[in-house]
XYZ file of C-alpha atoms in Angstrom:
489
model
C 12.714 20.566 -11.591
C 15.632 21.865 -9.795
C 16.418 22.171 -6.492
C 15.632 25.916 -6.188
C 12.946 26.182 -7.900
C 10.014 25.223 -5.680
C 11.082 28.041 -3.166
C 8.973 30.476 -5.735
C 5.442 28.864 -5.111
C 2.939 30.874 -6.840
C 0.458 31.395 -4.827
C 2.677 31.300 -2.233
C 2.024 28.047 0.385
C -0.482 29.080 3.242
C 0.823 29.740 6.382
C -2.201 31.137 8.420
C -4.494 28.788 10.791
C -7.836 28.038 9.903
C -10.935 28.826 12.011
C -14.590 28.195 10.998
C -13.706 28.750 6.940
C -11.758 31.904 8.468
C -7.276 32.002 7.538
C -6.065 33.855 10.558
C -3.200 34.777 12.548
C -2.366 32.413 15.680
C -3.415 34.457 19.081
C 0.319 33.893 20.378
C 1.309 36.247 17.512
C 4.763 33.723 17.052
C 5.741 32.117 14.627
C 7.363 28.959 13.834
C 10.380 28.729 11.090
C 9.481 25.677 8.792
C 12.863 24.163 7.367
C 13.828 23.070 4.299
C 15.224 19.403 5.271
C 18.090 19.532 1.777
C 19.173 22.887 2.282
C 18.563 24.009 6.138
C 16.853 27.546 4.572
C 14.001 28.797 5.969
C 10.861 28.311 3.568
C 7.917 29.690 5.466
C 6.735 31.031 9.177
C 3.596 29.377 9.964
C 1.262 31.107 13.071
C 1.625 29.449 16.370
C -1.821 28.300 17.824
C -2.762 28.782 21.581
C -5.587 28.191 24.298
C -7.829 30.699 22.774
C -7.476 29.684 19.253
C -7.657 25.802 20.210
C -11.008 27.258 21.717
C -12.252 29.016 19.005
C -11.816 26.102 16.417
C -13.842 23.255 19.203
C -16.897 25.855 19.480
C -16.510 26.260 15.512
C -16.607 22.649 14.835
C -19.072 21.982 18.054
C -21.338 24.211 16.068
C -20.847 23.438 12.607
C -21.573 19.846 13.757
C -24.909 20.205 14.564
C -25.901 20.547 10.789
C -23.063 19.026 9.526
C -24.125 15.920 11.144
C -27.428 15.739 9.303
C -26.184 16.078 6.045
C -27.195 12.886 3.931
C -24.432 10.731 3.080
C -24.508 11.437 -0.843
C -24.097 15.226 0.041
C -20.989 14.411 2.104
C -19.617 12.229 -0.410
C -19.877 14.717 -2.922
C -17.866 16.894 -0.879
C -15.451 14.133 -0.268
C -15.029 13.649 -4.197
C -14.411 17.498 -4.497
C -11.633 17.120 -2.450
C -10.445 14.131 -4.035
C -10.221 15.917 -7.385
C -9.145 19.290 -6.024
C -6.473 16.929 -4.862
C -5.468 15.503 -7.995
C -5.536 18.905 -10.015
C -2.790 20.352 -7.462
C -0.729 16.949 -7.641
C 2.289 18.584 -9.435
C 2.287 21.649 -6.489
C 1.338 19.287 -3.568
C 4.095 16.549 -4.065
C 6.594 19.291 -4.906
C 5.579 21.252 -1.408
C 5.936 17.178 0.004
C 9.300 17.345 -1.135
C 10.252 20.156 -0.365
C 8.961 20.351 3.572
C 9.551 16.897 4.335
C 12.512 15.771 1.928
C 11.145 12.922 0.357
C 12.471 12.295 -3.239
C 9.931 13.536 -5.852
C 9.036 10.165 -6.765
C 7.780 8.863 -3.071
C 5.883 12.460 -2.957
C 3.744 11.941 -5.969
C 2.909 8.261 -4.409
C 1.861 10.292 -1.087
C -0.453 12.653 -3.607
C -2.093 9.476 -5.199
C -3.060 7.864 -1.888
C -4.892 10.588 -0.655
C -7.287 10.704 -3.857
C -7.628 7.248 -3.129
C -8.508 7.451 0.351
C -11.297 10.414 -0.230
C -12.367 8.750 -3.279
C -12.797 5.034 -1.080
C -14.695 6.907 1.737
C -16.544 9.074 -0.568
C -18.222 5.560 -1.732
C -18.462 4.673 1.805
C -20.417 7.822 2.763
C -23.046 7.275 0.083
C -23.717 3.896 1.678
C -24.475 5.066 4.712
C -27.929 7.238 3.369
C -28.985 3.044 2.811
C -26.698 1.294 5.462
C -26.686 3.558 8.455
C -29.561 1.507 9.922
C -29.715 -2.427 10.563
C -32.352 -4.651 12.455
C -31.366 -7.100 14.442
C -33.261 -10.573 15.140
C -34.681 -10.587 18.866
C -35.766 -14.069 20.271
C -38.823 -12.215 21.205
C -41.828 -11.691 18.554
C -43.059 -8.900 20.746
C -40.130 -6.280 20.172
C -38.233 -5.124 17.267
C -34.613 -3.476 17.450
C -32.177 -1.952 14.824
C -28.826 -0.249 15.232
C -27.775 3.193 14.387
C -24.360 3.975 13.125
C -24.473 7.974 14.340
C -21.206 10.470 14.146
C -19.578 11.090 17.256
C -19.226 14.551 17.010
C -16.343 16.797 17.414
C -12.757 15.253 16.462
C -9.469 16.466 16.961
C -7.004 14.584 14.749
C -3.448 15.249 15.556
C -0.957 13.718 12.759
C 2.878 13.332 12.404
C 6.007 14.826 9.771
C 6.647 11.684 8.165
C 3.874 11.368 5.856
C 2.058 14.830 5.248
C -1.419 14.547 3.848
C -1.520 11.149 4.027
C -2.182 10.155 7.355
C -4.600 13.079 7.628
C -6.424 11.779 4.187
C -6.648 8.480 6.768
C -8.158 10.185 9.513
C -9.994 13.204 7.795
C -11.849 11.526 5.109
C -13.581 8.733 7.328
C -14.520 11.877 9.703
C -16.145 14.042 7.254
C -18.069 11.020 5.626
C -18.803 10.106 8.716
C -20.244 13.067 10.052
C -17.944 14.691 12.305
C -16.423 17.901 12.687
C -12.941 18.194 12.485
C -10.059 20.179 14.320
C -6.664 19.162 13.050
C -3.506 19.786 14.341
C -0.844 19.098 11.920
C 3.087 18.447 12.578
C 4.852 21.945 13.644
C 7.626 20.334 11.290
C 5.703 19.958 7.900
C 2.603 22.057 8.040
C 2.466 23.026 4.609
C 1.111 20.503 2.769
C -1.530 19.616 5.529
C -2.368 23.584 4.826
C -2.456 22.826 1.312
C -4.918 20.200 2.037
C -7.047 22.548 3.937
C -7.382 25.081 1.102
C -8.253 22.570 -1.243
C -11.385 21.137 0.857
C -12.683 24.996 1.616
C -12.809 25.425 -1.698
C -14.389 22.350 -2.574
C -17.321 23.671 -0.602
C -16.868 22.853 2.617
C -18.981 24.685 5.358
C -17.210 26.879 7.333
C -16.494 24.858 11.349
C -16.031 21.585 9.599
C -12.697 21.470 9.222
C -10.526 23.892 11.372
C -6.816 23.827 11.502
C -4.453 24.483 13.933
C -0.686 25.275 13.719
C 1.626 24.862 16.995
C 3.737 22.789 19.291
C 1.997 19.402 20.712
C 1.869 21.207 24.192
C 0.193 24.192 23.241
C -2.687 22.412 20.733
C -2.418 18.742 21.040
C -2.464 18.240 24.776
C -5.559 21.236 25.285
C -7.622 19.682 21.660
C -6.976 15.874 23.943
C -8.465 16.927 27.046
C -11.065 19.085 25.896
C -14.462 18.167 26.623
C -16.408 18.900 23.957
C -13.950 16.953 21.690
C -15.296 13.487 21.078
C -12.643 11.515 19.600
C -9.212 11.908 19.559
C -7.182 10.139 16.591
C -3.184 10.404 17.400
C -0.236 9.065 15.221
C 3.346 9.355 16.322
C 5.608 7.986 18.965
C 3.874 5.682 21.424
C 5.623 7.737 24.331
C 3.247 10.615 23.304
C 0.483 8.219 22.782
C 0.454 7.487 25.865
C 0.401 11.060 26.912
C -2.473 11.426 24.575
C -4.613 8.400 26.258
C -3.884 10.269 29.604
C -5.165 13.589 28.736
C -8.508 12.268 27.066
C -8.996 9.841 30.042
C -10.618 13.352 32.499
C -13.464 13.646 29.978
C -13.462 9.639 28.672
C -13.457 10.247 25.120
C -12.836 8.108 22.155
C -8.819 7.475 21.580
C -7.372 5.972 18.479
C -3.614 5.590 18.286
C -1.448 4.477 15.263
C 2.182 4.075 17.103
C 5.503 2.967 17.005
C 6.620 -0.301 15.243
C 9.925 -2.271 15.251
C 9.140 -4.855 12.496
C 10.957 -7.781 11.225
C 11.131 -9.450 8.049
C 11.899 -12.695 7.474
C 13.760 -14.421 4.721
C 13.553 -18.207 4.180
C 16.150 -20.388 2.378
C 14.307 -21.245 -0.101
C 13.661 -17.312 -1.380
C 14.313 -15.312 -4.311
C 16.991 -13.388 -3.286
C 17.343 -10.448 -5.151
C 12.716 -10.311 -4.682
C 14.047 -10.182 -0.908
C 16.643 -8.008 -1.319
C 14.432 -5.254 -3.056
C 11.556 -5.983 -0.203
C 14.729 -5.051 2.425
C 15.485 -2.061 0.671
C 12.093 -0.560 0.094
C 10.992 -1.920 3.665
C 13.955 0.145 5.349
C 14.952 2.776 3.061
C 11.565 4.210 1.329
C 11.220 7.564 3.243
C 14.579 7.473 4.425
C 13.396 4.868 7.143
C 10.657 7.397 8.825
C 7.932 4.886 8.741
C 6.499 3.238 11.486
C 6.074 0.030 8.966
C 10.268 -0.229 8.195
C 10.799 -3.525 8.590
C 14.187 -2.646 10.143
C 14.746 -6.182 11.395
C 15.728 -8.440 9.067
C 15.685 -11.944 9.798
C 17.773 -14.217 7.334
C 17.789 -17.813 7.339
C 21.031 -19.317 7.871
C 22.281 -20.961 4.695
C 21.192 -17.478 2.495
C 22.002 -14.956 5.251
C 25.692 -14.304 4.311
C 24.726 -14.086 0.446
C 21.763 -11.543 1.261
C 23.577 -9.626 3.752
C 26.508 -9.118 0.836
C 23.322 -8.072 -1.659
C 22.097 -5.438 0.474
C 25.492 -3.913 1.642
C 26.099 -3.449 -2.154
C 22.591 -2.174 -2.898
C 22.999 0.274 0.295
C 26.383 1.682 -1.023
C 24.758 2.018 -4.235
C 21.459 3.698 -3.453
C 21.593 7.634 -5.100
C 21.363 10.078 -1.817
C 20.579 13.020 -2.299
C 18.297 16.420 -2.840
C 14.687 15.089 -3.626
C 14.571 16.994 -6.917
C 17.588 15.736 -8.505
C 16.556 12.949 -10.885
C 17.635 9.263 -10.028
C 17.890 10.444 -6.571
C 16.220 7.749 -4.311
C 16.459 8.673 -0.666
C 16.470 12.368 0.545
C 17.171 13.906 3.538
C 15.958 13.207 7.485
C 13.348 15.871 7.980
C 14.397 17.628 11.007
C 17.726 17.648 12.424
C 16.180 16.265 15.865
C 15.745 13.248 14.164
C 18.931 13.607 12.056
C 20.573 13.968 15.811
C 18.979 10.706 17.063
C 19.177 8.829 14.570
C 23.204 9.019 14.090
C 23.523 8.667 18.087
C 21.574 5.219 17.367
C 24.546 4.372 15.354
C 26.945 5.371 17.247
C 25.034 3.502 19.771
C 25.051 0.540 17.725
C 28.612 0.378 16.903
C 29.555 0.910 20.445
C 27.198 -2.277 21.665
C 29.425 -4.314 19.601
C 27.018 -4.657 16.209
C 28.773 -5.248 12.865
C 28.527 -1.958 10.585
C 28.165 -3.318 7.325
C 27.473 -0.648 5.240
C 26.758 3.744 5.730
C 26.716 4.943 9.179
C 27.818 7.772 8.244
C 26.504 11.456 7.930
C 26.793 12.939 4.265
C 28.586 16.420 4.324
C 26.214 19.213 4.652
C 24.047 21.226 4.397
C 21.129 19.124 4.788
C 20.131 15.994 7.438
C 21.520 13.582 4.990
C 22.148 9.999 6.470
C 23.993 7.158 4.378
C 22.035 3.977 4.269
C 23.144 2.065 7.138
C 23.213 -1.727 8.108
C 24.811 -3.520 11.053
C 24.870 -7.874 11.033
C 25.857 -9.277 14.602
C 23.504 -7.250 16.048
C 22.862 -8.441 20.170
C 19.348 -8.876 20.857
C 19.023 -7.023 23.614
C 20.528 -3.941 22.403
C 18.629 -0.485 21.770
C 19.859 -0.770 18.005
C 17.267 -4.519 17.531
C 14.382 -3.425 20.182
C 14.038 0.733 19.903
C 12.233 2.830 16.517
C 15.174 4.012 15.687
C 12.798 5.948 12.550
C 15.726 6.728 9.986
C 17.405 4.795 7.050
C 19.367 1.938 9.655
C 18.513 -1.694 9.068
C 19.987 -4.479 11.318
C 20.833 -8.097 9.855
C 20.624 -11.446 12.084
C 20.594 -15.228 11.096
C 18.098 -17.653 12.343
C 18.282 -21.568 12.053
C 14.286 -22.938 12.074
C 10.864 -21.491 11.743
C 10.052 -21.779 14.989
C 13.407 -19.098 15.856
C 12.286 -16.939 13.297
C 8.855 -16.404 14.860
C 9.712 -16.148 18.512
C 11.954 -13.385 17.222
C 9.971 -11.201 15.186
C 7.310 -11.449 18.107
C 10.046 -10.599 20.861
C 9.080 -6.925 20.586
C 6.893 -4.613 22.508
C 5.751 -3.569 19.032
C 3.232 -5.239 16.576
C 2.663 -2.795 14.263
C 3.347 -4.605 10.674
C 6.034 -8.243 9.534
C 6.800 -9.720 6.199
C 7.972 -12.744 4.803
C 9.637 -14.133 2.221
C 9.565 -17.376 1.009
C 8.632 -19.892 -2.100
C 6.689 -22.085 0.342
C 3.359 -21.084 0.137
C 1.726 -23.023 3.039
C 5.356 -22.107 5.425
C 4.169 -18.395 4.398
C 0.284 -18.967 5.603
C 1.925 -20.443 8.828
C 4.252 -17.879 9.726
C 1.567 -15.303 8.990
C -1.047 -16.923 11.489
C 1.847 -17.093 13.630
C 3.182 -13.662 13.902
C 1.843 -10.895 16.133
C 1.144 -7.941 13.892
C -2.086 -5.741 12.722
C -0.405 -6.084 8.709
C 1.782 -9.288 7.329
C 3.031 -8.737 3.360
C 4.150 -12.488 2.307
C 6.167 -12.034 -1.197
C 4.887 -8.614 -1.574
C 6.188 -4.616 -1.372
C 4.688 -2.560 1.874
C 1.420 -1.805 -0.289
C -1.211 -0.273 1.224
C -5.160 -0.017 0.293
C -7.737 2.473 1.804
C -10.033 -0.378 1.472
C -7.851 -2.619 3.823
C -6.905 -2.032 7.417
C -4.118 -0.403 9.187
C -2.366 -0.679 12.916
C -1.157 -3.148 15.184
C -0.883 -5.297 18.142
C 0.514 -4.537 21.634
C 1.680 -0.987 21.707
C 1.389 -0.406 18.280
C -1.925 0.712 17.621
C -5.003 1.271 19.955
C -8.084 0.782 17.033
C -7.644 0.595 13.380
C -7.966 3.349 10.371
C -8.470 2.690 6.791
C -11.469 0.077 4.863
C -14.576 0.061 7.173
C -12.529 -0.074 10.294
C -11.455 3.575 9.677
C -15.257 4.921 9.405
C -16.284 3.347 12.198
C -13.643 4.596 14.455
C -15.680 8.121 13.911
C -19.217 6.784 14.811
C -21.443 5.767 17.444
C -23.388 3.282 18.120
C -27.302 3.198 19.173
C -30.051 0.542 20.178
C -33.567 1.543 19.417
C -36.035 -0.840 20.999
C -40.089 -0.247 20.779
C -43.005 -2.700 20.744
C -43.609 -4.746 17.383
């Protein structure tokens, strides 16, 4: 596929919100331009969402949920599975659309399009359980009372998710709502709202009643802040920075609602002496590079053990100057662009930053000639600790290199962070690696291993990474409440 030809999508991507199983204009009657990251071109003009329409889609999903919510769990699953394999039917047009909004390479798209079958198809399984498993007794010390829990939906949910991975951090949120029980309004990313709309189409026509899912295109101040505070919104599930996190938790607190947050991250990875270098090398790359670096996970800190740390650092300066930049549909290309040129903005000031504080650049730091928000691979050795470059989500393709001496320096480093979102390690020790992992202050550890992820796991952090989990059980939970029923034995 060339690089021109997904601008001729036919049918052409949706741009219109969607209100109880209704595509419609936004009530603003704006529009916002959604970019092409390669080329700078204009691709689409999605509606703009405001007070009334935010309104509209809480009273469709407030009433949708009343039935919705008493669906069994094998009818919800079912649902769940016709999404799943509306999913995978579209997977050529959906990863292409990935591509093409957000800039990923092809490659990391059609990954993005696999993981969200995967996570409807894991919750799908989970929602049939729930017709058997949604009720448990509990053992009283008293013979004259009996008890059980009830797992219930929480009701309305507003899920409000970021640019960097499209469809799949919805997929994380949306499919433990729906099998659940809850009604959903989402708000996706003003920056990459087409594939989320995508996503949308697929589920109405999977047979989705109209109110349970309801989408809503716009700027964070005119939908996410008014879908937060809303008070017939019962749960609020938020990924992004963890400065608007916080102005998330602060808008839900009037009406004390459910809040999950997946945040920001500034991870390490560690490299021991005695480890396969070129196994770390490739963890580095893919840990800091993969989605040009826009991952909360990038283990952007790399921690090398002393005797190794010159030999790696030389391995991943060559690797960096190797790695094919470039449009996401050009074959062999394996990084694309930054999606926005915000981000393409702040991310080469944090270089400039970087050089300026006295950090080595290694490797990159520059901007490729346009158009597009291409960055160069970047790494800087000799980085001080207490610069901006080692403690702040910098969120683009810049890794930064510093040697430890023992064990016990690695750890208090990779902990030294406000952040404990994810950590790896690498090493041939197997009981050093169980160590370090019981050691380190982070929701996810990989020891030897790529940054996989599994629906049936667990994802988010410590500190002020994560407030709650998604994903495996963890994620359905975070959607339902909890009840007590008591009454004479």
């Amino acid at each position: 596929m060339n690089m021109t030809a997904p601008l001729f999508f036919d049918p052409p991507p949706r741009t219109q919100l969607l209100i109880d199983g209704a595509w419609c204009s936004g009530s603003t009657g704006q529009h916002l331009d959604v970019v092409n990251p390669s080329t700078e071109a204009v691709i689409a003009q999605v509606g703009v969402a405001g007070q009334a329409d935010v309104e509209r889609a809480v009273q469709a999903a407030a009433q949708a949920f009343a039935a919705w919510k008493n669906t069994t769990g094998a009818q919800r699953a079912a649902l769940l599975r016709a999404i799943a394999r509306g999913v995978q039917a579209g997977r050529e047009r959906l990863a292409a659309l990935q591509s093409l909004n957000n800039g990923k390479p092809l490659a990391e798209a059609q990954i993005d399009v696999d993981d969200v079958v995967a996570t409807f198809d894991y919750y799908a399984g989970l929602a049939e359980q729930l017709d058997t498993a949604g009720e448990s007794e509990i053992v009283l010390p008293s013979a004259d009372f009996r008890a059980w829990i009830r797992r219930e939906p929480a009701g309305v949910a507003a899920l409000i998710v970021p640019w960097n991975f499209p469809m799949v951090t919805t997929a994380w949120k949306l499919a433990p709502a729906l099998a659940a029980g809850c009604t959903v309004v989402l708000k996706p990313s003003e920056i990459t709202p087409l594939p989320e709309l995508e996503l949308a189409a697929i589920a109405v026509q999977a047979g989705l009643p109209p109110g349970v899912l309801n989408v809503l295109t716009g700027t964070g101040p005119e939908v996410g802040a008014p879908l937060a505070a809303h008070p017939k919104v019962a749960k609020v599930s938020f990924t992004g920075s963890t400065a608007v996190g916080i102005q998330v938790m602060k808008a839900a607190a009037d009406t004390v609602k459910g809040v999950g947050l997946e945040l920001g991250g500034k991870s390490s990875i560690i490299v021991f002496a005695d480890a396969d270098l070129d196994l770390a090398a490739d963890l580095i790359m893919g840990g800091g590079f993969f989605n040009a670096g826009q991952m909360c996970s990038a283990t952007s800190r790399v921690l090398a053990q002393q005797p190794i740390a010159a030999a790696l650092l030389g391995r991943l300066a060559r690797r960096a100057e190797e790695l094919a930049v470039g449009d996401p549909f050009t074959p062999g290309v394996q990084m694309g662009p930054i999606t926005n040129r915000a981000q393409y903005e702040r991310v080469l000031q944090a270089i400039a930053q970087g050089c300026a504080s006295g950090a080595r650049l290694v490797a990159g730091g520059q901007a490729l000639a346009g158009p597009g928000y291409f960055i160069r691979p970047t790494i800087f050795s000799d980085v001080p600790s207490d610069s901006a470059l080692w403690r702040e989500e910098i969120f683009g393709p810049v890794l930064c290199v510093r040697a430890f001496k023992t064990e016990a320096q690695a750890i208090a480093a990779a902990n030294d962070t406000r952040y404990g979102l994810v950590a790896s390690v690498v090493t041939a020790d197997a009981e050093r690696g169980a160590r370090v992992t019981a050691a380190l202050e982070a929701g996810v550890v990989w020891v030897n291993a790529p940054q996989v992820i599994f629906p049936q796991a667990s994802w988010g952090g410590y500190k002020q990474s994560s407030l709650g989990r998604e994903l495996g059980p963890f994620g359905l939970a975070a959607y339902q409440e909890i009840k007590q029923v008591v009454r004479p034995a």
